[in-house]
PDB file of C-alpha atoms and ligand atoms in Angstrom:
ATOM      1  CA  UNK A 347     112.150  45.118 -40.492  1.00  0.00           C
ATOM      2  CA  UNK A 348     108.996  43.325 -39.575  1.00  0.00           C
ATOM      3  CA  UNK A 349     106.958  43.097 -36.370  1.00  0.00           C
ATOM      4  CA  UNK A 350     104.499  40.397 -35.455  1.00  0.00           C
ATOM      5  CA  UNK A 351     102.584  39.394 -32.359  1.00  0.00           C
ATOM      6  CA  UNK A 352     103.191  36.040 -30.709  1.00  0.00           C
ATOM      7  CA  UNK A 353      99.888  34.269 -31.402  1.00  0.00           C
ATOM      8  CA  UNK A 354      97.480  32.646 -28.979  1.00  0.00           C
ATOM      9  CA  UNK A 355      98.939  33.558 -25.634  1.00  0.00           C
ATOM     10  CA  UNK A 356      96.423  32.749 -22.877  1.00  0.00           C
ATOM     11  CA  UNK A 357      95.561  34.843 -19.843  1.00  0.00           C
ATOM     12  CA  UNK A 358      98.801  34.999 -17.830  1.00  0.00           C
ATOM     13  CA  UNK A 359      98.839  33.921 -14.187  1.00  0.00           C
ATOM     14  CA  UNK A 360     101.323  34.112 -11.363  1.00  0.00           C
ATOM     15  CA  UNK A 361     104.128  31.613 -11.849  1.00  0.00           C
ATOM     16  CA  UNK A 362     103.661  31.242 -15.615  1.00  0.00           C
ATOM     17  CA  UNK A 363     106.895  30.771 -17.533  1.00  0.00           C
ATOM     18  CA  UNK A 364     106.606  33.509 -20.157  1.00  0.00           C
ATOM     19  CA  UNK A 365     109.796  32.468 -21.950  1.00  0.00           C
ATOM     20  CA  UNK A 366     108.518  28.910 -22.384  1.00  0.00           C
ATOM     21  CA  UNK A 367     105.117  30.166 -23.542  1.00  0.00           C
ATOM     22  CA  UNK A 368     106.769  32.400 -26.149  1.00  0.00           C
ATOM     23  CA  UNK A 369     109.173  29.670 -27.256  1.00  0.00           C
ATOM     24  CA  UNK A 370     106.236  27.278 -27.773  1.00  0.00           C
ATOM     25  CA  UNK A 371     104.603  29.676 -30.208  1.00  0.00           C
ATOM     26  CA  UNK A 372     107.385  31.163 -32.315  1.00  0.00           C
ATOM     27  CA  UNK A 373     110.770  30.095 -33.703  1.00  0.00           C
ATOM     28  CA  UNK A 374     113.035  32.828 -32.511  1.00  0.00           C
ATOM     29  CA  UNK A 375     116.233  34.021 -34.140  1.00  0.00           C
ATOM     30  CA  UNK A 376     119.164  35.470 -32.220  1.00  0.00           C
ATOM     31  CA  UNK A 377     118.798  38.864 -33.914  1.00  0.00           C
ATOM     32  CA  UNK A 378     115.087  39.199 -33.095  1.00  0.00           C
ATOM     33  CA  UNK A 379     114.048  41.593 -30.353  1.00  0.00           C
ATOM     34  CA  UNK A 380     111.233  40.338 -28.132  1.00  0.00           C
ATOM     35  CA  UNK A 381     109.030  43.079 -26.664  1.00  0.00           C
ATOM     36  CA  UNK A 382     106.862  42.051 -23.724  1.00  0.00           C
ATOM     37  CA  UNK A 383     104.123  44.248 -22.237  1.00  0.00           C
ATOM     38  CA  UNK A 384     104.827  44.853 -18.556  1.00  0.00           C
ATOM     39  CA  UNK A 385     101.244  43.832 -17.838  1.00  0.00           C
ATOM     40  CA  UNK A 386     101.984  40.167 -18.485  1.00  0.00           C
ATOM     41  CA  UNK A 387     105.392  40.288 -16.809  1.00  0.00           C
ATOM     42  CA  UNK A 388     103.632  41.656 -13.721  1.00  0.00           C
ATOM     43  CA  UNK A 389     100.931  38.999 -13.874  1.00  0.00           C
ATOM     44  CA  UNK A 390     103.538  36.235 -14.166  1.00  0.00           C
ATOM     45  CA  UNK A 391     105.474  37.716 -11.251  1.00  0.00           C
ATOM     46  CA  UNK A 392     102.413  37.895  -9.018  1.00  0.00           C
ATOM     47  CA  UNK A 393     102.230  41.685  -8.940  1.00  0.00           C
ATOM     48  CA  UNK A 394      98.437  41.850  -8.958  1.00  0.00           C
ATOM     49  CA  UNK A 395      97.214  43.360  -5.706  1.00  0.00           C
ATOM     50  CA  UNK A 396      94.128  44.569  -3.908  1.00  0.00           C
ATOM     51  CA  UNK A 397      93.446  47.939  -2.351  1.00  0.00           C
ATOM     52  CA  UNK A 398      92.956  46.280   1.052  1.00  0.00           C
ATOM     53  CA  UNK A 399      96.659  45.538   1.097  1.00  0.00           C
ATOM     54  CA  UNK A 400      97.430  49.253   1.252  1.00  0.00           C
ATOM     55  CA  UNK A 401      95.955  50.824   4.398  1.00  0.00           C
ATOM     56  CA  UNK A 402      96.437  54.545   3.863  1.00  0.00           C
ATOM     57  CA  UNK A 403      98.906  56.484   5.962  1.00  0.00           C
ATOM     58  CA  UNK A 404      98.756  60.246   6.549  1.00  0.00           C
ATOM     59  CA  UNK A 405     100.688  61.148   3.397  1.00  0.00           C
ATOM     60  CA  UNK A 406      98.417  59.023   1.188  1.00  0.00           C
ATOM     61  CA  UNK A 407      95.344  60.568   2.785  1.00  0.00           C
ATOM     62  CA  UNK A 408      96.750  64.030   2.157  1.00  0.00           C
ATOM     63  CA  UNK A 409      97.441  63.213  -1.487  1.00  0.00           C
ATOM     64  CA  UNK A 410      93.947  61.752  -1.993  1.00  0.00           C
ATOM     65  CA  UNK A 411      92.290  64.780  -0.324  1.00  0.00           C
ATOM     66  CA  UNK A 412      94.322  67.104  -2.486  1.00  0.00           C
ATOM     67  CA  UNK A 413      93.322  65.200  -5.639  1.00  0.00           C
ATOM     68  CA  UNK A 414      89.667  65.223  -4.614  1.00  0.00           C
ATOM     69  CA  UNK A 415      89.764  68.961  -4.155  1.00  0.00           C
ATOM     70  CA  UNK A 416      91.299  69.497  -7.561  1.00  0.00           C
ATOM     71  CA  UNK A 417      89.197  66.984  -9.489  1.00  0.00           C
ATOM     72  CA  UNK A 418      85.902  67.035  -7.615  1.00  0.00           C
ATOM     73  CA  UNK A 419      85.972  63.235  -7.811  1.00  0.00           C
ATOM     74  CA  UNK A 420      86.225  60.741  -4.999  1.00  0.00           C
ATOM     75  CA  UNK A 421      89.762  59.330  -4.634  1.00  0.00           C
ATOM     76  CA  UNK A 422      90.701  56.203  -2.721  1.00  0.00           C
ATOM     77  CA  UNK A 423      93.573  56.978  -0.324  1.00  0.00           C
ATOM     78  CA  UNK A 424      94.566  53.289  -0.477  1.00  0.00           C
ATOM     79  CA  UNK A 425      95.428  53.772  -4.140  1.00  0.00           C
ATOM     80  CA  UNK A 426      97.629  56.738  -3.206  1.00  0.00           C
ATOM     81  CA  UNK A 427      99.248  54.494  -0.585  1.00  0.00           C
ATOM     82  CA  UNK A 428      99.999  51.840  -3.215  1.00  0.00           C
ATOM     83  CA  UNK A 429     101.561  54.517  -5.421  1.00  0.00           C
ATOM     84  CA  UNK A 430     103.704  55.777  -2.534  1.00  0.00           C
ATOM     85  CA  UNK A 431     104.896  52.286  -1.672  1.00  0.00           C
ATOM     86  CA  UNK A 432     106.049  51.745  -5.249  1.00  0.00           C
ATOM     87  CA  UNK A 433     107.893  55.055  -5.358  1.00  0.00           C
ATOM     88  CA  UNK A 434     111.007  56.770  -4.110  1.00  0.00           C
ATOM     89  CA  UNK A 435     109.968  60.337  -4.975  1.00  0.00           C
ATOM     90  CA  UNK A 436     106.745  62.225  -5.656  1.00  0.00           C
ATOM     91  CA  UNK A 437     107.348  64.564  -8.584  1.00  0.00           C
ATOM     92  CA  UNK A 438     103.805  66.041  -8.754  1.00  0.00           C
ATOM     93  CA  UNK A 439     100.765  65.306  -6.632  1.00  0.00           C
ATOM     94  CA  UNK A 440      98.003  67.169  -8.426  1.00  0.00           C
ATOM     95  CA  UNK A 441      96.134  67.116 -10.742  1.00  0.00           C
ATOM     96  CA  UNK A 442      97.665  63.647 -11.053  1.00  0.00           C
ATOM     97  CA  UNK A 443     100.287  61.786  -9.081  1.00  0.00           C
ATOM     98  CA  UNK A 444     103.595  61.540 -10.901  1.00  0.00           C
ATOM     99  CA  UNK A 445     106.284  59.575  -9.114  1.00  0.00           C
ATOM    100  CA  UNK A 446     109.650  57.998  -9.592  1.00  0.00           C
ATOM    101  CA  UNK A 447     109.394  54.251  -9.214  1.00  0.00           C
ATOM    102  CA  UNK A 448     111.937  52.222  -7.281  1.00  0.00           C
ATOM    103  CA  UNK A 449     113.684  51.308 -10.511  1.00  0.00           C
ATOM    104  CA  UNK A 450     113.941  54.877 -11.793  1.00  0.00           C
ATOM    105  CA  UNK A 451     111.065  55.254 -14.267  1.00  0.00           C
ATOM    106  CA  UNK A 452     108.930  58.352 -13.740  1.00  0.00           C
ATOM    107  CA  UNK A 453     105.276  57.684 -14.413  1.00  0.00           C
ATOM    108  CA  UNK A 454     101.746  58.635 -13.456  1.00  0.00           C
ATOM    109  CA  UNK A 455     100.567  56.567 -10.468  1.00  0.00           C
ATOM    110  CA  UNK A 456     103.917  54.738 -10.462  1.00  0.00           C
ATOM    111  CA  UNK A 457     102.644  52.832 -13.504  1.00  0.00           C
ATOM    112  CA  UNK A 458     100.013  51.013 -11.447  1.00  0.00           C
ATOM    113  CA  UNK A 459      97.401  49.694 -13.834  1.00  0.00           C
ATOM    114  CA  UNK A 460      93.708  49.179 -13.317  1.00  0.00           C
ATOM    115  CA  UNK A 461      92.967  47.786 -16.785  1.00  0.00           C
ATOM    116  CA  UNK A 462      93.505  44.197 -17.936  1.00  0.00           C
ATOM    117  CA  UNK A 463      93.666  42.905 -14.326  1.00  0.00           C
ATOM    118  CA  UNK A 464      91.067  40.190 -13.748  1.00  0.00           C
ATOM    119  CA  UNK A 465      90.176  39.321 -10.129  1.00  0.00           C
ATOM    120  CA  UNK A 466      92.271  42.070  -8.570  1.00  0.00           C
ATOM    121  CA  UNK A 467      92.041  45.817  -8.111  1.00  0.00           C
ATOM    122  CA  UNK A 468      95.554  46.686  -9.200  1.00  0.00           C
ATOM    123  CA  UNK A 469      98.530  45.538 -11.179  1.00  0.00           C
ATOM    124  CA  UNK A 470     101.864  46.912  -9.984  1.00  0.00           C
ATOM    125  CA  UNK A 471     104.774  47.213 -12.408  1.00  0.00           C
ATOM    126  CA  UNK A 472     107.425  44.504 -12.182  1.00  0.00           C
ATOM    127  CA  UNK A 473     109.760  45.231  -9.255  1.00  0.00           C
ATOM    128  CA  UNK A 474     112.908  45.283 -11.398  1.00  0.00           C
ATOM    129  CA  UNK A 475     111.868  45.229 -15.060  1.00  0.00           C
ATOM    130  CA  UNK A 476     115.431  44.918 -16.391  1.00  0.00           C
ATOM    131  CA  UNK A 477     115.919  41.853 -14.211  1.00  0.00           C
ATOM    132  CA  UNK A 478     112.640  40.472 -15.552  1.00  0.00           C
ATOM    133  CA  UNK A 479     113.884  41.127 -19.089  1.00  0.00           C
ATOM    134  CA  UNK A 480     117.174  39.428 -18.250  1.00  0.00           C
ATOM    135  CA  UNK A 481     115.426  36.299 -16.982  1.00  0.00           C
ATOM    136  CA  UNK A 482     113.270  36.024 -20.117  1.00  0.00           C
ATOM    137  CA  UNK A 483     116.271  36.786 -22.339  1.00  0.00           C
ATOM    138  CA  UNK A 484     118.302  33.989 -20.752  1.00  0.00           C
ATOM    139  CA  UNK A 485     115.503  31.460 -20.933  1.00  0.00           C
ATOM    140  CA  UNK A 486     114.450  32.077 -24.543  1.00  0.00           C
ATOM    141  CA  UNK A 487     115.953  29.850 -27.234  1.00  0.00           C
ATOM    142  CA  UNK A 488     118.615  31.817 -29.184  1.00  0.00           C
ATOM    143  CA  UNK A 489     118.658  34.385 -26.323  1.00  0.00           C
ATOM    144  CA  UNK A 490     117.354  37.361 -28.312  1.00  0.00           C
ATOM    145  CA  UNK A 491     117.277  40.799 -26.633  1.00  0.00           C
ATOM    146  CA  UNK A 492     114.137  41.416 -24.555  1.00  0.00           C
ATOM    147  CA  UNK A 493     112.377  44.712 -23.839  1.00  0.00           C
ATOM    148  CA  UNK A 494     109.706  45.122 -21.173  1.00  0.00           C
ATOM    149  CA  UNK A 495     107.309  47.877 -22.270  1.00  0.00           C
ATOM    150  CA  UNK A 496     104.643  49.972 -20.625  1.00  0.00           C
ATOM    151  CA  UNK A 497     102.138  52.428 -21.982  1.00  0.00           C
ATOM    152  CA  UNK A 498     103.011  55.851 -20.679  1.00  0.00           C
ATOM    153  CA  UNK A 499     101.959  59.445 -21.156  1.00  0.00           C
ATOM    154  CA  UNK A 500     104.528  62.097 -21.929  1.00  0.00           C
ATOM    155  CA  UNK A 501     105.051  65.745 -21.156  1.00  0.00           C
ATOM    156  CA  UNK A 502     104.214  68.409 -23.733  1.00  0.00           C
ATOM    157  CA  UNK A 503     102.240  66.105 -26.038  1.00  0.00           C
ATOM    158  CA  UNK A 504      98.801  64.567 -25.945  1.00  0.00           C
ATOM    159  CA  UNK A 505      98.441  60.845 -26.179  1.00  0.00           C
ATOM    160  CA  UNK A 506     100.286  57.872 -24.874  1.00  0.00           C
ATOM    161  CA  UNK A 507     102.733  55.409 -26.310  1.00  0.00           C
ATOM    162  CA  UNK A 508     104.824  52.569 -24.978  1.00  0.00           C
ATOM    163  CA  UNK A 509     108.256  53.087 -23.492  1.00  0.00           C
ATOM    164  CA  UNK A 510     110.866  50.587 -22.409  1.00  0.00           C
ATOM    165  CA  UNK A 511     110.950  50.157 -18.651  1.00  0.00           C
ATOM    166  CA  UNK A 512     113.402  47.267 -18.730  1.00  0.00           C
ATOM    167  CA  UNK A 513     115.689  45.620 -21.263  1.00  0.00           C
ATOM    168  CA  UNK A 514     118.351  42.945 -21.541  1.00  0.00           C
ATOM    169  CA  UNK A 515     120.626  41.610 -24.245  1.00  0.00           C
ATOM    170  CA  UNK A 516     121.061  44.961 -25.974  1.00  0.00           C
ATOM    171  CA  UNK A 517     122.017  48.510 -24.990  1.00  0.00           C
ATOM    172  CA  UNK A 518     119.198  50.977 -24.318  1.00  0.00           C
ATOM    173  CA  UNK A 519     120.576  53.565 -26.702  1.00  0.00           C
ATOM    174  CA  UNK A 520     122.743  53.823 -29.739  1.00  0.00           C
ATOM    175  CA  UNK A 521     125.203  56.611 -29.720  1.00  0.00           C
ATOM    176  CA  UNK A 522     125.576  58.603 -32.910  1.00  0.00           C
ATOM    177  CA  UNK A 523     127.961  61.128 -31.405  1.00  0.00           C
ATOM    178  CA  UNK A 524     131.107  61.425 -33.418  1.00  0.00           C
ATOM    179  CA  UNK A 525     129.422  60.072 -36.561  1.00  0.00           C
ATOM    180  CA  UNK A 526     128.664  62.405 -39.424  1.00  0.00           C
ATOM    181  CA  UNK A 527     125.475  63.564 -41.131  1.00  0.00           C
ATOM    182  CA  UNK A 528     125.078  63.830 -44.902  1.00  0.00           C
ATOM    183  CA  UNK A 529     126.893  67.150 -44.966  1.00  0.00           C
ATOM    184  CA  UNK A 530     129.868  65.831 -43.070  1.00  0.00           C
ATOM    185  CA  UNK A 531     128.917  67.600 -39.822  1.00  0.00           C
ATOM    186  CA  UNK A 532     129.843  65.661 -36.742  1.00  0.00           C
ATOM    187  CA  UNK A 533     126.838  64.750 -34.579  1.00  0.00           C
ATOM    188  CA  UNK A 534     127.299  66.218 -31.115  1.00  0.00           C
ATOM    189  CA  UNK A 535     124.361  65.108 -29.015  1.00  0.00           C
ATOM    190  CA  UNK A 536     122.327  62.364 -30.635  1.00  0.00           C
ATOM    191  CA  UNK A 537     121.920  59.350 -28.404  1.00  0.00           C
ATOM    192  CA  UNK A 538     118.980  57.443 -29.825  1.00  0.00           C
ATOM    193  CA  UNK A 539     116.849  55.626 -27.309  1.00  0.00           C
ATOM    194  CA  UNK A 540     116.308  52.537 -29.440  1.00  0.00           C
ATOM    195  CA  UNK A 541     114.577  50.512 -26.740  1.00  0.00           C
ATOM    196  CA  UNK A 542     111.873  53.192 -26.515  1.00  0.00           C
ATOM    197  CA  UNK A 543     111.543  53.283 -30.288  1.00  0.00           C
ATOM    198  CA  UNK A 544     111.192  49.521 -30.478  1.00  0.00           C
ATOM    199  CA  UNK A 545     108.739  49.583 -27.558  1.00  0.00           C
ATOM    200  CA  UNK A 546     106.651  52.166 -29.410  1.00  0.00           C
ATOM    201  CA  UNK A 547     106.676  50.106 -32.596  1.00  0.00           C
ATOM    202  CA  UNK A 548     105.756  46.933 -30.705  1.00  0.00           C
ATOM    203  CA  UNK A 549     102.882  48.748 -29.041  1.00  0.00           C
ATOM    204  CA  UNK A 550     101.431  49.549 -32.479  1.00  0.00           C
ATOM    205  CA  UNK A 551     100.988  45.807 -32.853  1.00  0.00           C
ATOM    206  CA  UNK A 552     100.083  44.807 -29.293  1.00  0.00           C
ATOM    207  CA  UNK A 553      97.367  47.416 -28.821  1.00  0.00           C
ATOM    208  CA  UNK A 554      95.895  48.717 -25.567  1.00  0.00           C
ATOM    209  CA  UNK A 555      92.662  46.836 -25.208  1.00  0.00           C
ATOM    210  CA  UNK A 556      91.436  43.312 -25.534  1.00  0.00           C
ATOM    211  CA  UNK A 557      93.654  42.178 -28.424  1.00  0.00           C
ATOM    212  CA  UNK A 558      95.446  39.688 -26.201  1.00  0.00           C
ATOM    213  CA  UNK A 559      98.791  40.257 -27.906  1.00  0.00           C
ATOM    214  CA  UNK A 560     101.253  41.300 -25.196  1.00  0.00           C
ATOM    215  CA  UNK A 561     104.382  39.932 -26.878  1.00  0.00           C
ATOM    216  CA  UNK A 562     105.702  41.263 -30.170  1.00  0.00           C
ATOM    217  CA  UNK A 563     108.741  40.061 -32.071  1.00  0.00           C
ATOM    218  CA  UNK A 564     110.812  42.598 -34.007  1.00  0.00           C
ATOM    219  CA  UNK A 565     112.578  40.820 -36.866  1.00  0.00           C
ATOM    220  CA  UNK A 566     115.293  42.017 -39.252  1.00  0.00           C
ATOM    221  CA  UNK A 567     116.143  45.148 -37.326  1.00  0.00           C
ATOM    222  CA  UNK A 568     119.805  45.736 -36.565  1.00  0.00           C
ATOM    223  CA  UNK A 569     121.427  47.881 -33.891  1.00  0.00           C
ATOM    224  CA  UNK A 570     124.279  48.447 -36.341  1.00  0.00           C
ATOM    225  CA  UNK A 571     127.809  49.489 -35.759  1.00  0.00           C
ATOM    226  CA  UNK A 572     127.422  52.160 -33.081  1.00  0.00           C
ATOM    227  CA  UNK A 573     128.382  52.744 -29.511  1.00  0.00           C
ATOM    228  CA  UNK A 574     125.727  51.938 -26.954  1.00  0.00           C
ATOM    229  CA  UNK A 575     124.690  52.956 -23.478  1.00  0.00           C
ATOM    230  CA  UNK A 576     122.232  51.861 -20.834  1.00  0.00           C
ATOM    231  CA  UNK A 577     121.524  55.343 -19.527  1.00  0.00           C
ATOM    232  CA  UNK A 578     117.779  55.825 -19.549  1.00  0.00           C
ATOM    233  CA  UNK A 579     116.440  57.439 -16.408  1.00  0.00           C
ATOM    234  CA  UNK A 580     117.800  60.917 -15.783  1.00  0.00           C
ATOM    235  CA  UNK A 581     119.302  61.766 -12.421  1.00  0.00           C
ATOM    236  CA  UNK A 582     117.743  64.748 -10.640  1.00  0.00           C
ATOM    237  CA  UNK A 583     121.037  66.568 -11.162  1.00  0.00           C
ATOM    238  CA  UNK A 584     120.975  67.283 -14.885  1.00  0.00           C
ATOM    239  CA  UNK A 585     117.202  66.891 -15.214  1.00  0.00           C
ATOM    240  CA  UNK A 586     116.253  70.542 -15.503  1.00  0.00           C
ATOM    241  CA  UNK A 587     112.556  70.024 -16.197  1.00  0.00           C
ATOM    242  CA  UNK A 588     112.226  67.946 -13.071  1.00  0.00           C
ATOM    243  CA  UNK A 589     114.159  70.513 -11.087  1.00  0.00           C
ATOM    244  CA  UNK A 590     111.740  73.175 -12.306  1.00  0.00           C
ATOM    245  CA  UNK A 591     108.843  71.040 -11.010  1.00  0.00           C
ATOM    246  CA  UNK A 592     110.364  70.841  -7.549  1.00  0.00           C
ATOM    247  CA  UNK A 593     109.020  74.224  -6.476  1.00  0.00           C
ATOM    248  CA  UNK A 594     105.882  74.153  -8.590  1.00  0.00           C
ATOM    249  CA  UNK A 595     102.388  74.029  -7.108  1.00  0.00           C
ATOM    250  CA  UNK A 596      99.074  73.285  -8.767  1.00  0.00           C
ATOM    251  CA  UNK A 597      96.534  76.118  -8.602  1.00  0.00           C
TER     252      UNK A 597
HETATM  253  P1  GDP B  63     100.676  47.665 -20.609  1.00  0.00           P
HETATM  254  O1  GDP B  63     100.887  48.681 -21.670  1.00  0.00           O
HETATM  255  O2  GDP B  63     101.912  46.883 -20.255  1.00  0.00           O
HETATM  256  O3  GDP B  63     100.010  48.240 -19.395  1.00  0.00           O
HETATM  257  O4  GDP B  63      99.680  46.534 -21.161  1.00  0.00           O
HETATM  258  P2  GDP B  63      98.176  46.690 -21.730  1.00  0.00           P
HETATM  259  O5  GDP B  63      97.213  46.589 -20.593  1.00  0.00           O
HETATM  260  O6  GDP B  63      98.089  47.888 -22.607  1.00  0.00           O
HETATM  261  O7  GDP B  63      98.065  45.369 -22.604  1.00  0.00           O
HETATM  262  C1  GDP B  63      98.923  45.185 -23.731  1.00  0.00           C
HETATM  263  C2  GDP B  63      98.418  44.018 -24.556  1.00  0.00           C
HETATM  264  O8  GDP B  63      98.469  42.826 -23.780  1.00  0.00           O
HETATM  265  C3  GDP B  63      96.967  44.126 -25.037  1.00  0.00           C
HETATM  266  O9  GDP B  63      96.902  43.517 -26.323  1.00  0.00           O
HETATM  267  C4  GDP B  63      96.199  43.289 -24.022  1.00  0.00           C
HETATM  268  O10 GDP B  63      94.999  42.767 -24.583  1.00  0.00           O
HETATM  269  C5  GDP B  63      97.199  42.177 -23.790  1.00  0.00           C
HETATM  270  N1  GDP B  63      97.082  41.445 -22.512  1.00  0.00           N
HETATM  271  C6  GDP B  63      97.038  41.939 -21.254  1.00  0.00           C
HETATM  272  N2  GDP B  63      97.022  40.930 -20.365  1.00  0.00           N
HETATM  273  C7  GDP B  63      97.064  39.771 -21.080  1.00  0.00           C
HETATM  274  C8  GDP B  63      97.095  38.370 -20.733  1.00  0.00           C
HETATM  275  O11 GDP B  63      97.092  37.973 -19.562  1.00  0.00           O
HETATM  276  N3  GDP B  63      97.153  37.488 -21.771  1.00  0.00           N
HETATM  277  C9  GDP B  63      97.161  37.872 -23.077  1.00  0.00           C
HETATM  278  N4  GDP B  63      97.222  36.958 -24.053  1.00  0.00           N
HETATM  279  N5  GDP B  63      97.134  39.170 -23.430  1.00  0.00           N
HETATM  280  C10 GDP B  63      97.105  40.099 -22.442  1.00  0.00           C
HETATM  281 MN1   MN B  64      97.093  48.271 -19.014  1.00  0.00          MN
HETATM  282 MN1   MN B  65     100.666  49.623 -17.939  1.00  0.00          MN
HETATM  283 MN1   MN B  66      99.467  49.337 -22.962  1.00  0.00          MN
END
């Protein structure tokens, strides 16, 4: 397989037609996978915002005060308000705010970005990233699968990497259960989150800084002959780590 960045994409603005911009710059094949950084999907969808738009309510003020106490740094309660408005559940509130977004992804600060956002304070994640992926997928010539990615931290390990927050035109996972390993043992549990793996690979190419390469094409990779599923975000029931966090307090 091969990955390459779509060349010469400009700064993206609200209303830009990302699919047309990609199609102008690369000849796509139906078995390509097109990985798009959420940053540019958000910009195209007008998800840049300013702190003034989020007057802080009591809960946001409480969260900001709590964070200030823990960090010794000044925290803007309007930012906490923006995070709350993007979220359905607060998983942790100190020493950082970890929430579940409205579309099910759990991330620090609801994935709200303060880098690569000219002229605005904030960039919110796309409202429904899988719907964004679907729209791009349908509009691209050859309709290749599309993955919307975002850089995200992870539990237990240092460092960040991209994950898939939305996808269309392919299943999220390939299911190896029932297939056999080299010793003939039947695989019992392996459901491989291929959209995350592809997102991580694409992020190696797109970078995190000023490279200006938010769209990466994966070529000559095949899903193969496996079952698939779109299960990605765990439900509270069955998410034992999250359940353990429910009664946890930062000290
Ligand atoms: P995120 O992981 O989705 O939050 O996106 P990043 O902020 O890490 O940016 C990913 C890549 O997209 C980097 O190469 C950035 O330089 C690039 N990028 C961000 N915004 C734009 C834009 O408006 N136009 C172009 N061409 N590149 C951008
Ligand atoms: Mn960013
Ligand atoms: Mn981001
Ligand atoms: Mn990134």
